[in-house]
Short mmCIF file of C-alpha atoms in Angstrom, two decimals:
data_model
loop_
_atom_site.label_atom_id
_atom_site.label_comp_id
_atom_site.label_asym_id
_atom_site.label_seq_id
_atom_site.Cartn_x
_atom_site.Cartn_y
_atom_site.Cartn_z
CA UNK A 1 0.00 0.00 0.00
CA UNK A 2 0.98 3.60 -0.59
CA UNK A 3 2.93 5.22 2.09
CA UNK A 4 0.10 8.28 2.40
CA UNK A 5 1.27 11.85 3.56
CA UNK A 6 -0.95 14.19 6.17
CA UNK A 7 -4.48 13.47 5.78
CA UNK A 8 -8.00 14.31 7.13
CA UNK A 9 -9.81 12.23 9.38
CA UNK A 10 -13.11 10.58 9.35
CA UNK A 11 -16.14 10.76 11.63
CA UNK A 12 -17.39 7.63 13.15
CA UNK A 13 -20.99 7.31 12.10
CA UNK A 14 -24.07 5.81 14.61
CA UNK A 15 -25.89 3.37 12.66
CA UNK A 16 -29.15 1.83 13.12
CA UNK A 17 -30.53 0.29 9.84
CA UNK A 18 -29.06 2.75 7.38
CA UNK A 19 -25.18 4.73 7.55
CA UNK A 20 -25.00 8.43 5.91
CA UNK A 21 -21.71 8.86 4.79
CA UNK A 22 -19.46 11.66 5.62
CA UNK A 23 -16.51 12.49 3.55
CA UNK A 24 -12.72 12.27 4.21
CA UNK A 25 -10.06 14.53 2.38
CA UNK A 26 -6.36 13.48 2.34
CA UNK A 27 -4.49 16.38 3.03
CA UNK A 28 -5.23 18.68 5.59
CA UNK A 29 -6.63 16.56 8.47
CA UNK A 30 -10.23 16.72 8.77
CA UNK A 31 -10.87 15.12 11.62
CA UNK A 32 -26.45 7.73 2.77
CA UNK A 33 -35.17 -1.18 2.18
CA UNK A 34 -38.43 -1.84 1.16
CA UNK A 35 -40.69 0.50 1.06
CA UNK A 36 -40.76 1.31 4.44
CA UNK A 37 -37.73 3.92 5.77
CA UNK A 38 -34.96 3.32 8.01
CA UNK A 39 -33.71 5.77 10.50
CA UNK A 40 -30.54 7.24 9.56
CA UNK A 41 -28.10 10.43 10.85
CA UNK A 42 -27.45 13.18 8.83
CA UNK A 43 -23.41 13.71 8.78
CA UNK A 44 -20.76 16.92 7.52
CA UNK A 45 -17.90 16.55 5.58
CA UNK A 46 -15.77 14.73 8.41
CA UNK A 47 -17.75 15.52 11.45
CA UNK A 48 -21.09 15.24 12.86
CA UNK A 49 -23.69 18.33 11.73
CA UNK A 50 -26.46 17.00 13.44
CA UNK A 51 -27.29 14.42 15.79
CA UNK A 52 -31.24 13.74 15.41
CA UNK A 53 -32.34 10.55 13.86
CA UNK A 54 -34.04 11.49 10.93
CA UNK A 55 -35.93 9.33 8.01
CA UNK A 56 -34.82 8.26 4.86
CA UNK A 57 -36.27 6.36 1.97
CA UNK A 58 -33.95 3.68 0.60
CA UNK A 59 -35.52 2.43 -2.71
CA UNK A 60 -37.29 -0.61 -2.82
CA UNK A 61 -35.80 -3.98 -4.20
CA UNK A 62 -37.97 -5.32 -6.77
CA UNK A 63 -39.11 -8.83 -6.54
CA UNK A 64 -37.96 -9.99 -9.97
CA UNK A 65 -35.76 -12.97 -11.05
CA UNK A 66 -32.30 -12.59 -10.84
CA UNK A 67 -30.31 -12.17 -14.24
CA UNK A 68 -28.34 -15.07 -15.04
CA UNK A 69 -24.71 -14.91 -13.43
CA UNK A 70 -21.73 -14.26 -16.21
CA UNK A 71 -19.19 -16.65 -15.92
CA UNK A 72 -16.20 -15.90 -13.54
CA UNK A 73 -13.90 -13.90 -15.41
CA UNK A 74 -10.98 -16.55 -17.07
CA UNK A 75 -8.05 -14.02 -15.39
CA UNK A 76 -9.83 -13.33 -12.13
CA UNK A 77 -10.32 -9.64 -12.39
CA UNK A 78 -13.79 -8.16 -11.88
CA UNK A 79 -14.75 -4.90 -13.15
CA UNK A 80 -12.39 -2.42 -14.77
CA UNK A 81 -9.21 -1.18 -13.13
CA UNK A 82 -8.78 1.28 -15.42
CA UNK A 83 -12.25 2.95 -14.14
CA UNK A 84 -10.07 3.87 -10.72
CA UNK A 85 -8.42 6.64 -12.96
CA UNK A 86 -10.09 7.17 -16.25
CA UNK A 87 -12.07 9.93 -14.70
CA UNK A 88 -10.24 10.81 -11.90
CA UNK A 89 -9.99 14.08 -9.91
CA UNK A 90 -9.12 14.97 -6.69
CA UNK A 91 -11.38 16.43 -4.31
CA UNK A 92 -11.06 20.45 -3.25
CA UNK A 93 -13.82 20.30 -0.83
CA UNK A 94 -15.44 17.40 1.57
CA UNK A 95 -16.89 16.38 -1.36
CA UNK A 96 -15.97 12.81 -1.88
CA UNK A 97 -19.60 11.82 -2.33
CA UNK A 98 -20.03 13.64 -5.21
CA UNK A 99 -16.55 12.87 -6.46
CA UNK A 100 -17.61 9.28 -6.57
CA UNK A 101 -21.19 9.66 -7.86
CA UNK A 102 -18.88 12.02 -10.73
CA UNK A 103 -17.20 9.18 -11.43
CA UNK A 104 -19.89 6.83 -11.90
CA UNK A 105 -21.74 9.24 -14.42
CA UNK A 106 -18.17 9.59 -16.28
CA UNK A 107 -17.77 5.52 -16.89
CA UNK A 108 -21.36 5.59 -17.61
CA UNK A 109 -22.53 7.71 -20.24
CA UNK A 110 -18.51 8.84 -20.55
CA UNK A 111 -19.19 12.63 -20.18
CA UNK A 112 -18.57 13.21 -16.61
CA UNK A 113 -19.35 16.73 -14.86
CA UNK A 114 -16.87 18.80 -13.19
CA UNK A 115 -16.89 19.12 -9.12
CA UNK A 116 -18.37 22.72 -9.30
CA UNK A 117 -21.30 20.89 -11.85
CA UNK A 118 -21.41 18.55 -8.96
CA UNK A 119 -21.46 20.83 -6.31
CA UNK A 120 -23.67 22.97 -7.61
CA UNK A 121 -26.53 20.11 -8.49
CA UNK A 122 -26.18 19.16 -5.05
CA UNK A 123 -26.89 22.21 -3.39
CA UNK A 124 -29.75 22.85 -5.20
CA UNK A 125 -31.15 19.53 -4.65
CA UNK A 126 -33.42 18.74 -1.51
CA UNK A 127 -32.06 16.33 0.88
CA UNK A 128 -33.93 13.46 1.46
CA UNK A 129 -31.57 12.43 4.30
CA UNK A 130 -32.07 15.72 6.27
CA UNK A 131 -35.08 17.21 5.24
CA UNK A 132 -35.03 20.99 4.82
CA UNK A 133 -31.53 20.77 3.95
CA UNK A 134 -29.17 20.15 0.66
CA UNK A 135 -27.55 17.16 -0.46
CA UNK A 136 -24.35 19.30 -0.22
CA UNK A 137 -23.49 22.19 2.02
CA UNK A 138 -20.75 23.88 0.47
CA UNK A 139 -19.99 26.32 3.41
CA UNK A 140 -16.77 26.43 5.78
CA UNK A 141 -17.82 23.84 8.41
CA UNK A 142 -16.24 24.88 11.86
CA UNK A 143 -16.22 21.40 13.32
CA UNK A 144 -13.76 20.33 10.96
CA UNK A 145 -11.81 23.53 9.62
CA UNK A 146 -12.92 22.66 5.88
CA UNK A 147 -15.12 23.76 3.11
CA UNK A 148 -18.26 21.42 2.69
CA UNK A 149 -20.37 19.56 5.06
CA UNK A 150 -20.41 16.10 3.24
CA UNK A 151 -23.16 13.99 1.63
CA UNK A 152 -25.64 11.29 3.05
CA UNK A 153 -24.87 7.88 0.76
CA UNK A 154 -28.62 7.74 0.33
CA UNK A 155 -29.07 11.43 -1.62
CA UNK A 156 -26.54 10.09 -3.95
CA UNK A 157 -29.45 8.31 -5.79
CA UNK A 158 -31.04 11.82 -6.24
CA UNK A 159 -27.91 13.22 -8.02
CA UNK A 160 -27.84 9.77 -10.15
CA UNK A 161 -31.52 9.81 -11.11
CA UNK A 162 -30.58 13.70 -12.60
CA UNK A 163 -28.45 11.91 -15.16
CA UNK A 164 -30.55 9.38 -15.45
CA UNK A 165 -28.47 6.70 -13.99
CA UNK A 166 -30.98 3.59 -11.45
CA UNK A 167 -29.32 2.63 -8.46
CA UNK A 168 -30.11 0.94 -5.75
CA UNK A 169 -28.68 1.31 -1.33
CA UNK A 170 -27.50 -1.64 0.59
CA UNK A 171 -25.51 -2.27 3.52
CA UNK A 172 -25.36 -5.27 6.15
CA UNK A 173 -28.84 -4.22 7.87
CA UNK A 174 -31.02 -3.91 4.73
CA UNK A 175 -29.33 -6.92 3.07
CA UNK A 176 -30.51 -8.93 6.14
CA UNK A 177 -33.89 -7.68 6.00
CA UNK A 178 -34.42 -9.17 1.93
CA UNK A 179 -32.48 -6.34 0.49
CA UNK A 180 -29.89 -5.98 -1.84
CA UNK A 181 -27.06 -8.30 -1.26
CA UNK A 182 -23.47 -7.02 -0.20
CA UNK A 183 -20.49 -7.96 1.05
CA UNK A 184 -17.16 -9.26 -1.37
CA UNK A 185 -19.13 -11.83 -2.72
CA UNK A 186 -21.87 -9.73 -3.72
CA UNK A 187 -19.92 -6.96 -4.73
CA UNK A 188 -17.32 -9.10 -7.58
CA UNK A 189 -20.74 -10.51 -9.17
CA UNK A 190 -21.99 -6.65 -9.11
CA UNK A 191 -18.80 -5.36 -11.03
CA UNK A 192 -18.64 -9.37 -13.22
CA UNK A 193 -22.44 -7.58 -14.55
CA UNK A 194 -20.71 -3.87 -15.72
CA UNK A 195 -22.17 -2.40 -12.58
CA UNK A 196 -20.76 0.95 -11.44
CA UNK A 197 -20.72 0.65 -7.26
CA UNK A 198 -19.90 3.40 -4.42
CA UNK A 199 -19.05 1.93 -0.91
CA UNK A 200 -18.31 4.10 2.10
CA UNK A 201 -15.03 3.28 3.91
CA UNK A 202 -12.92 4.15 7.26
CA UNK A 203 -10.34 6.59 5.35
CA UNK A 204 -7.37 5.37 8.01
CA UNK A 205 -7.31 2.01 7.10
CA UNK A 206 -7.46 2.58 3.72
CA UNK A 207 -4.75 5.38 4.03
CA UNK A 208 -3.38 3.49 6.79
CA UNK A 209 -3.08 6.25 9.00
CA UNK A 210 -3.27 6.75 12.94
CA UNK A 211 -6.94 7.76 14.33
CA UNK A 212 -10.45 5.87 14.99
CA UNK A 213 -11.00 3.04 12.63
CA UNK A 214 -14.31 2.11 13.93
CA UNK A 215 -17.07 3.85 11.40
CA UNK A 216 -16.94 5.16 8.00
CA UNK A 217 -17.00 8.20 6.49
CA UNK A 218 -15.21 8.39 3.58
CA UNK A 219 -17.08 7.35 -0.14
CA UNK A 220 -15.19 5.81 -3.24
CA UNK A 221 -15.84 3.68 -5.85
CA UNK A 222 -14.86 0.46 -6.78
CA UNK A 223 -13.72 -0.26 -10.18
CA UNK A 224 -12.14 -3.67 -10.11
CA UNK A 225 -10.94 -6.49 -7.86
CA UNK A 226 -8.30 -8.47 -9.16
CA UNK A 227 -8.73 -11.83 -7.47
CA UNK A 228 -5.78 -13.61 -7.97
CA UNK A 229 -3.07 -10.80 -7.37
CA UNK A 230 -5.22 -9.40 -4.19
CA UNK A 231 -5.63 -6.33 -5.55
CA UNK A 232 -8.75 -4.02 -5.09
CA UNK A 233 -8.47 -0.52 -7.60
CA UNK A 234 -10.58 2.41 -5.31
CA UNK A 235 -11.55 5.43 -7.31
CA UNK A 236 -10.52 7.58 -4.58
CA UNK A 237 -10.64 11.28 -4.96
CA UNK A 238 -9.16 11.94 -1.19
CA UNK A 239 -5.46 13.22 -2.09
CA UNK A 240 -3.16 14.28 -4.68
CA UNK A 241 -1.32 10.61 -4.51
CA UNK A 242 -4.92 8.27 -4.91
CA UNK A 243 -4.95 8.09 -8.55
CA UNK A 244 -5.43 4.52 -9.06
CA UNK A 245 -5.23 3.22 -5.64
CA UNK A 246 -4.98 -0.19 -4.79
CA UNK A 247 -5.12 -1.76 -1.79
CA UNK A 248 -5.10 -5.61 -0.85
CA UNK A 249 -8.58 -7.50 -0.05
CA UNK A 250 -7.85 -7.75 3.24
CA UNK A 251 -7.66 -4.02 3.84
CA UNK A 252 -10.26 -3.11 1.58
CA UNK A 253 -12.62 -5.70 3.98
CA UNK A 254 -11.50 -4.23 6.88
CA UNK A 255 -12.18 -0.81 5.96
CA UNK A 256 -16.19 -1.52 4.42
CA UNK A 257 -17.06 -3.59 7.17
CA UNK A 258 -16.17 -0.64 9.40
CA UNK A 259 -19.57 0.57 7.76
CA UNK A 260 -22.10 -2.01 8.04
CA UNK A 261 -20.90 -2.57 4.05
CA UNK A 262 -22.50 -0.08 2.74
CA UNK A 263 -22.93 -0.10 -1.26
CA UNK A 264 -24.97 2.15 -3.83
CA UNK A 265 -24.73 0.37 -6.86
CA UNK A 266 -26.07 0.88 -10.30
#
């Protein structure tokens, strides 16, 4: 793994059913079911902006057959590892959220916004997460000395649906309850199918970096996992030095379980 330099910390998220995502940046140390909803807290860039439980609709899993499985790829590698840079740009803001979701619209219809498009859309999109709020708060947040208050995983759909991009929200609770599947296995037949998928992850294991490791808070994508060489390619926006990162299976496990792994997947 790549020796990382000074980076931002993470906030550790309180889960019941669902996990908003925060977002981590890697430079300057800063510190989203059925039909029904699932209670959920709305989070900042890298730190808590508000404690209440609040509601948010994760969209339903349709009862329809499963598409036939592809066969296993012959050389092991699922997904694209080339996706971890084609589209690539480092984050300015606590933005990662939107970084990922940028990328997914770029290796989907292959004309990928800019962050201020990005930013922009999100603030003027309501929140479903925290209700009377944006996805994206673009002002200086105080609690962690940066610009931008982070996204909830779950409004990521919203900014998705814009481009007209489905998707669906999973993580260990919903999964349990009928959901979407996730987990590893889940995940390499998602990316075997030329599915685009954004997991939230504990930045300092990733990074592997001193700090809490319990929690995530920090979204990327996924563009390949290359089975036999134990290789997992992140499209990571958090530093000048994540282009392309890769990171063994082991640490990639340890840092989505740290959120209940949590997936949005296309």
């Amino acid at each position: 793994m790549v020796n990382k330099s000074v980076r931002r910390g993470v906030l550790t998220l309180a889960v019941l059913a669902l996990l908003g995502a925060g977002c981590s940046k890697k430079a300057d140390e800063p510190t989203a079911a059925p039909a029904s909803s699932v209670a959920a807290e709305s989070h900042s860039g890298c730190s808590t902006r508000a404690t209440r439980p609040v509601q948010v609709r994760v969209k339903q899993q349709e009862q329809a057959p499963e598409p036939e499985a592809k066969p296993e790829p012959p050389d092991g590698v699922y997904g694209d590892p080339e996706a971890a840079s084609r589209y690539w740009v480092q984050q300015s803001q606590g933005d990662c959220g939107l970084m990922a979701t940028r990328m997914v619209i770029g290796e989907v219809n292959g004309n990928p916004p800019s962050e201020r498009e990005m930013i922009d859309l999100a603030a003027a999109t309501p929140s479903e997460c925290s209700p009377g709020e944006p996805v994206y708060d673009e002002s200086f947040d105080p609690s962690d000395g940066g610009i931008g208050h982070g996204t909830c995983t779950t409004d990521l759909l919203l900014l998705l649906d814009h481009f007209g991009i489905e998707a669906d929200y999973t993580n260990d609770s919903v999964a349990s309850e009928g959901g979407l599947d996730t987990g590893m296995d889940a995940l390499l037949d998602y990316l075997n199918d030329d599915r685009q998928a954004i997991v939230c992850v504990n930045s300092k294991i990733i990074w592997d970096t001193e700090g809490d490791r319990t929690g995530c808070g920090h979204l990327i994508t996924v563009a390949a996992v290359d089975v036999p060489n134990d290789i997992v390619y992140l499209g990571d926006s958090g530093g000048d030095d994540t282009r392309g990162e890769q990171v063994s299976t082991d640490v990639f496990e340890q840092a989505w379980s740290a959120g209940d792994h949590e997936l949005l997947v296309t």
